Amino acid sequence: EVQLVQSGAEVKKSGESLKISCKGSGYSFINYWVGWVRQKPGKGLEWMAMIYLGDSESRYSPSFQGQVTTSADKSTGTAYLQWSSLKASDTAMYYCAGWSKYDAFDIWGQGTKVTVSS
Amino acid sequence: SYELTQPPSVSVSPGQTASITCSGDKLGDKYVCWYQQKPGQSPVLLIFQDTRRPSGIPERFSGSNSGNTATLTISGTQTMDEAEYFCQAWDSSTAYVFGTGTKVTVL
């Protein structure tokens, strides 16, 4: 089965750093763009960033540029999203999703819940 | 920045047709896709490239896109279709923007 498996839930304090992961299985995602999507409790979906696993080319939403960093390890087919200094407002569910040749996110991870206390 | 606007909620009776709109400037010039998200679950792709359904998505889901409005239509709505629905548009200028989301209630 083709899937994206994300790392587990995190509970952090304001100011701490964090790196979450998204690993592809059942398929070679090396030629895939992987996106990161934020969903705050009770709110909608927000596109944050994209990364191409083959060469780590990345793109960011203007709203998230400078706030997060995405990276990738093509040898393991894993994408990462990291924060250098978390804020309480970063509390949310974070999804990774694969962007297909059909111009859509056709595979989604199960989500990583991040809780940041002040 | 580019914005996609959806109605916050739509109500429909079982077996009837629900229409969910997604509005944006010159949206008809871009590809639109639609996702369904049920509580506590990850989104699922319903429609891509305006009108196409991935394998496994029921035929009662259909899409259209013209002018400034894209529409997701659910024909013969079932109680299992109660969920939140998001549109998304993509091109080099809009990037990967999502719509505001619509909660569909089946009652």
Tab-separated table of C-alpha atoms in Angstrom:
chain	number	residue	atom	x	y	z
A	1	GLU	CA	0.000	0.000	0.000
A	2	VAL	CA	1.284	3.440	-0.949
A	3	GLN	CA	1.334	5.720	2.061
A	4	LEU	CA	3.027	8.576	3.832
A	5	VAL	CA	3.816	7.858	7.472
A	6	GLN	CA	4.380	10.800	9.788
A	7	SER	CA	6.182	10.976	13.097
A	8	GLY	CA	4.235	10.954	16.348
A	9	ALA	CA	2.588	13.688	18.360
A	10	GLU	CA	4.815	16.268	20.049
A	11	VAL	CA	4.356	18.380	23.170
A	12	LYS	CA	6.808	21.272	23.419
A	13	LYS	CA	7.355	24.557	25.200
A	14	SER	CA	7.585	27.974	23.570
A	15	GLY	CA	11.091	28.660	22.315
A	16	GLU	CA	12.006	25.013	21.798
A	17	SER	CA	12.992	23.559	18.423
A	18	LEU	CA	11.225	20.737	16.645
A	19	LYS	CA	11.661	18.566	13.546
A	20	ILE	CA	8.844	16.308	12.323
A	21	SER	CA	9.086	13.730	9.571
A	22	CYS	CA	7.108	12.191	6.732
A	23	LYS	CA	8.309	8.928	5.178
A	24	GLY	CA	6.979	7.361	2.022
A	25	SER	CA	6.367	3.623	1.835
A	26	GLY	CA	5.088	1.246	-0.808
A	27	TYR	CA	6.315	3.530	-3.585
A	28	SER	CA	9.402	5.478	-4.555
A	29	PHE	CA	8.635	9.086	-3.708
A	30	ILE	CA	11.988	10.307	-4.957
A	31	ASN	CA	10.308	11.980	-7.942
A	32	TYR	CA	7.510	13.437	-5.878
A	33	TRP	CA	6.879	16.874	-4.514
A	34	VAL	CA	5.791	16.592	-0.878
A	35	GLY	CA	3.820	19.387	0.712
A	36	TRP	CA	3.195	20.429	4.294
A	37	VAL	CA	-0.251	21.613	5.376
A	38	ARG	CA	-1.230	23.167	8.699
A	39	GLN	CA	-4.648	22.804	10.285
A	40	LYS	CA	-5.305	24.668	13.509
A	41	PRO	CA	-8.033	23.257	15.796
A	42	GLY	CA	-11.445	23.780	14.213
A	43	LYS	CA	-9.963	25.659	11.251
A	44	GLY	CA	-9.197	25.122	7.581
A	45	LEU	CA	-6.210	23.854	5.629
A	46	GLU	CA	-3.204	26.117	5.024
A	47	TRP	CA	-0.461	25.257	2.553
A	48	MET	CA	2.950	25.891	4.121
A	49	ALA	CA	5.740	24.527	1.938
A	50	MET	CA	6.729	22.009	-0.720
A	51	ILE	CA	9.895	20.015	-1.269
A	52	TYR	CA	11.042	17.822	-4.163
A	53	LEU	CA	12.545	14.685	-2.665
A	54	GLY	CA	14.879	14.117	-5.617
A	55	ASP	CA	16.953	17.282	-5.200
A	56	SER	CA	15.475	19.069	-2.141
A	57	GLU	CA	14.242	22.048	-4.192
A	58	SER	CA	11.767	23.813	-1.933
A	59	ARG	CA	9.008	26.392	-2.150
A	60	TYR	CA	7.304	28.271	0.662
A	61	SER	CA	4.031	30.064	1.156
A	62	PRO	CA	4.748	33.748	1.857
A	63	SER	CA	2.843	33.275	5.147
A	64	PHE	CA	5.342	30.670	6.333
A	65	GLN	CA	8.591	31.790	4.676
A	66	GLY	CA	11.172	32.260	7.412
A	67	GLN	CA	8.963	30.588	10.036
A	68	VAL	CA	9.674	26.961	9.122
A	69	THR	CA	12.207	24.996	7.093
A	70	THR	CA	11.540	21.916	5.006
A	71	SER	CA	14.256	19.437	4.089
A	72	ALA	CA	14.522	15.944	2.650
A	73	ASP	CA	16.641	12.799	2.695
A	74	LYS	CA	16.206	11.134	-0.676
A	75	SER	CA	18.101	8.024	0.444
A	76	THR	CA	15.261	7.210	2.855
A	77	GLY	CA	12.420	8.951	0.990
A	78	THR	CA	11.744	11.176	3.989
A	79	ALA	CA	10.679	14.814	4.162
A	80	TYR	CA	11.077	16.971	7.241
A	81	LEU	CA	9.552	20.145	8.636
A	82	GLN	CA	11.349	22.035	11.361
A	83	TRP	CA	11.007	25.017	13.641
A	84	SER	CA	13.912	26.716	15.374
A	85	SER	CA	11.803	28.446	18.019
A	86	LEU	CA	8.213	27.320	18.542
A	87	LYS	CA	5.375	29.619	19.568
A	88	ALA	CA	2.059	28.749	21.198
A	89	SER	CA	0.401	29.784	17.916
A	90	ASP	CA	2.185	26.841	16.199
A	91	THR	CA	-0.183	24.465	18.017
A	92	ALA	CA	-1.894	22.563	15.208
A	93	MET	CA	-2.120	19.349	13.237
A	94	TYR	CA	0.490	19.165	10.480
A	95	TYR	CA	-0.069	16.993	7.441
A	96	CYS	CA	2.331	15.990	4.734
A	97	ALA	CA	0.881	15.147	1.332
A	98	GLY	CA	2.218	14.018	-2.026
A	99	TRP	CA	1.586	16.311	-5.001
A	100	SER	CA	0.797	14.150	-8.012
A	101	LYS	CA	1.224	14.764	-11.733
A	102	TYR	CA	-2.532	15.432	-11.695
A	103	ASP	CA	-2.039	18.748	-9.871
A	104	ALA	CA	-3.450	17.623	-6.536
A	105	PHE	CA	-2.396	16.169	-3.206
A	106	ASP	CA	-3.379	12.565	-3.848
A	107	ILE	CA	-1.715	10.899	-0.865
A	108	TRP	CA	-1.898	12.261	2.676
A	109	GLY	CA	-0.064	11.327	5.843
A	110	GLN	CA	-1.973	10.642	9.040
A	111	GLY	CA	-0.952	13.989	10.541
A	112	THR	CA	1.372	15.007	13.371
A	113	LYS	CA	-0.236	16.877	16.253
A	114	VAL	CA	2.011	19.556	17.694
A	115	THR	CA	1.106	21.177	21.005
A	116	VAL	CA	3.138	24.145	22.210
A	117	SER	CA	2.624	25.484	25.709
A	118	SER	CA	3.640	28.923	26.801
B	1	SER	CA	-2.297	36.949	-2.164
B	2	TYR	CA	-4.835	34.803	-3.973
B	3	GLU	CA	-7.991	33.824	-2.067
B	4	LEU	CA	-10.596	31.125	-2.547
B	5	THR	CA	-13.961	31.670	-0.864
B	6	GLN	CA	-16.441	28.928	0.026
B	7	PRO	CA	-19.752	29.120	1.896
B	8	PRO	CA	-19.196	28.126	5.546
B	9	SER	CA	-22.001	25.572	5.522
B	10	VAL	CA	-24.430	23.727	3.274
B	11	SER	CA	-27.372	21.606	4.407
B	12	VAL	CA	-28.927	18.886	2.284
B	13	SER	CA	-31.535	16.167	2.752
B	14	PRO	CA	-30.543	12.551	2.118
B	15	GLY	CA	-30.934	11.660	-1.556
B	16	GLN	CA	-30.899	15.291	-2.688
B	17	THR	CA	-28.183	17.230	-4.496
B	18	ALA	CA	-25.656	19.429	-2.689
B	19	SER	CA	-23.658	22.094	-4.504
B	20	ILE	CA	-20.570	23.665	-2.944
B	21	THR	CA	-19.050	26.699	-4.626
B	22	CYS	CA	-15.468	27.961	-4.597
B	23	SER	CA	-14.873	31.506	-5.833
B	24	GLY	CA	-11.666	33.189	-6.912
B	25	ASP	CA	-10.446	35.672	-9.485
B	26	LYS	CA	-10.260	34.024	-12.935
B	27	LEU	CA	-10.511	30.632	-11.234
B	28	GLY	CA	-11.615	29.068	-14.506
B	29	ASP	CA	-8.088	29.637	-15.851
B	30	LYS	CA	-6.603	27.391	-13.167
B	31	TYR	CA	-6.930	23.733	-12.231
B	32	VAL	CA	-9.139	23.093	-9.189
B	33	CYS	CA	-9.298	20.045	-6.983
B	34	TRP	CA	-11.555	19.129	-4.068
B	35	TYR	CA	-10.914	17.304	-0.814
B	36	GLN	CA	-13.234	15.735	1.736
B	37	GLN	CA	-12.254	15.707	5.397
B	38	LYS	CA	-14.190	13.892	8.095
B	39	PRO	CA	-13.610	14.681	11.793
B	40	GLY	CA	-10.358	13.257	13.075
B	41	GLN	CA	-9.236	12.090	9.628
B	42	SER	CA	-6.817	13.266	6.971
B	43	PRO	CA	-8.249	14.905	3.843
B	44	VAL	CA	-9.103	12.681	0.885
B	45	LEU	CA	-8.841	13.770	-2.756
B	46	LEU	CA	-12.275	13.745	-4.434
B	47	ILE	CA	-11.795	15.656	-7.692
B	48	PHE	CA	-8.681	16.774	-9.587
B	49	GLN	CA	-8.144	18.864	-12.714
B	50	ASP	CA	-11.624	20.396	-12.289
B	51	THR	CA	-13.691	17.339	-13.220
B	52	ARG	CA	-11.712	14.101	-12.835
B	53	ARG	CA	-12.288	11.537	-10.077
B	54	PRO	CA	-9.520	9.336	-8.622
B	55	SER	CA	-10.250	5.632	-8.669
B	56	GLY	CA	-12.475	4.610	-5.786
B	57	ILE	CA	-14.353	7.910	-5.554
B	58	PRO	CA	-18.106	7.415	-6.123
B	59	GLU	CA	-19.684	8.805	-9.272
B	60	ARG	CA	-22.065	10.931	-7.202
B	61	PHE	CA	-19.177	13.399	-6.754
B	62	SER	CA	-18.607	15.678	-9.737
B	63	GLY	CA	-16.872	18.972	-10.393
B	64	SER	CA	-16.974	21.916	-12.769
B	65	ASN	CA	-14.999	25.128	-13.159
B	66	SER	CA	-15.737	28.220	-15.237
B	67	GLY	CA	-15.308	31.965	-14.939
B	68	ASN	CA	-14.675	32.825	-11.309
B	69	THR	CA	-16.421	29.821	-9.745
B	70	ALA	CA	-15.730	26.123	-9.328
B	71	THR	CA	-18.484	23.841	-8.057
B	72	LEU	CA	-18.480	20.468	-6.353
B	73	THR	CA	-21.768	18.629	-6.766
B	74	ILE	CA	-22.857	15.682	-4.668
B	75	SER	CA	-25.770	13.891	-6.309
B	76	GLY	CA	-27.945	11.579	-4.227
B	77	THR	CA	-26.232	12.722	-1.030
B	78	GLN	CA	-25.751	10.052	1.613
B	79	THR	CA	-25.335	10.465	5.363
B	80	MET	CA	-21.736	9.285	4.985
B	81	ASP	CA	-21.060	12.436	2.904
B	82	GLU	CA	-21.396	14.617	5.986
B	83	ALA	CA	-17.934	16.186	6.195
B	84	GLU	CA	-15.967	19.339	5.476
B	85	TYR	CA	-15.002	20.031	1.872
B	86	PHE	CA	-12.080	22.134	0.675
B	87	CYS	CA	-11.271	23.375	-2.815
B	88	GLN	CA	-7.707	24.026	-3.917
B	89	ALA	CA	-6.329	25.848	-6.922
B	90	TRP	CA	-2.868	25.706	-8.373
B	91	ASP	CA	-0.810	27.582	-10.863
B	92	SER	CA	2.547	29.309	-10.800
B	93	SER	CA	1.023	32.531	-9.447
B	94	THR	CA	-1.382	31.165	-6.824
B	95	ALA	CA	0.870	28.368	-5.577
B	96	TYR	CA	-1.222	25.787	-3.678
B	97	VAL	CA	-3.933	27.852	-1.992
B	98	PHE	CA	-6.862	26.162	-0.250
B	99	GLY	CA	-10.408	27.429	-0.014
B	100	THR	CA	-11.954	28.405	3.306
B	101	GLY	CA	-13.881	25.145	3.656
B	102	THR	CA	-17.564	24.158	3.684
B	103	LYS	CA	-19.254	21.956	6.255
B	104	VAL	CA	-21.921	19.786	4.695
B	105	THR	CA	-24.712	18.638	6.966
B	106	VAL	CA	-27.040	15.866	5.809
B	107	LEU	CA	-30.391	16.017	7.597
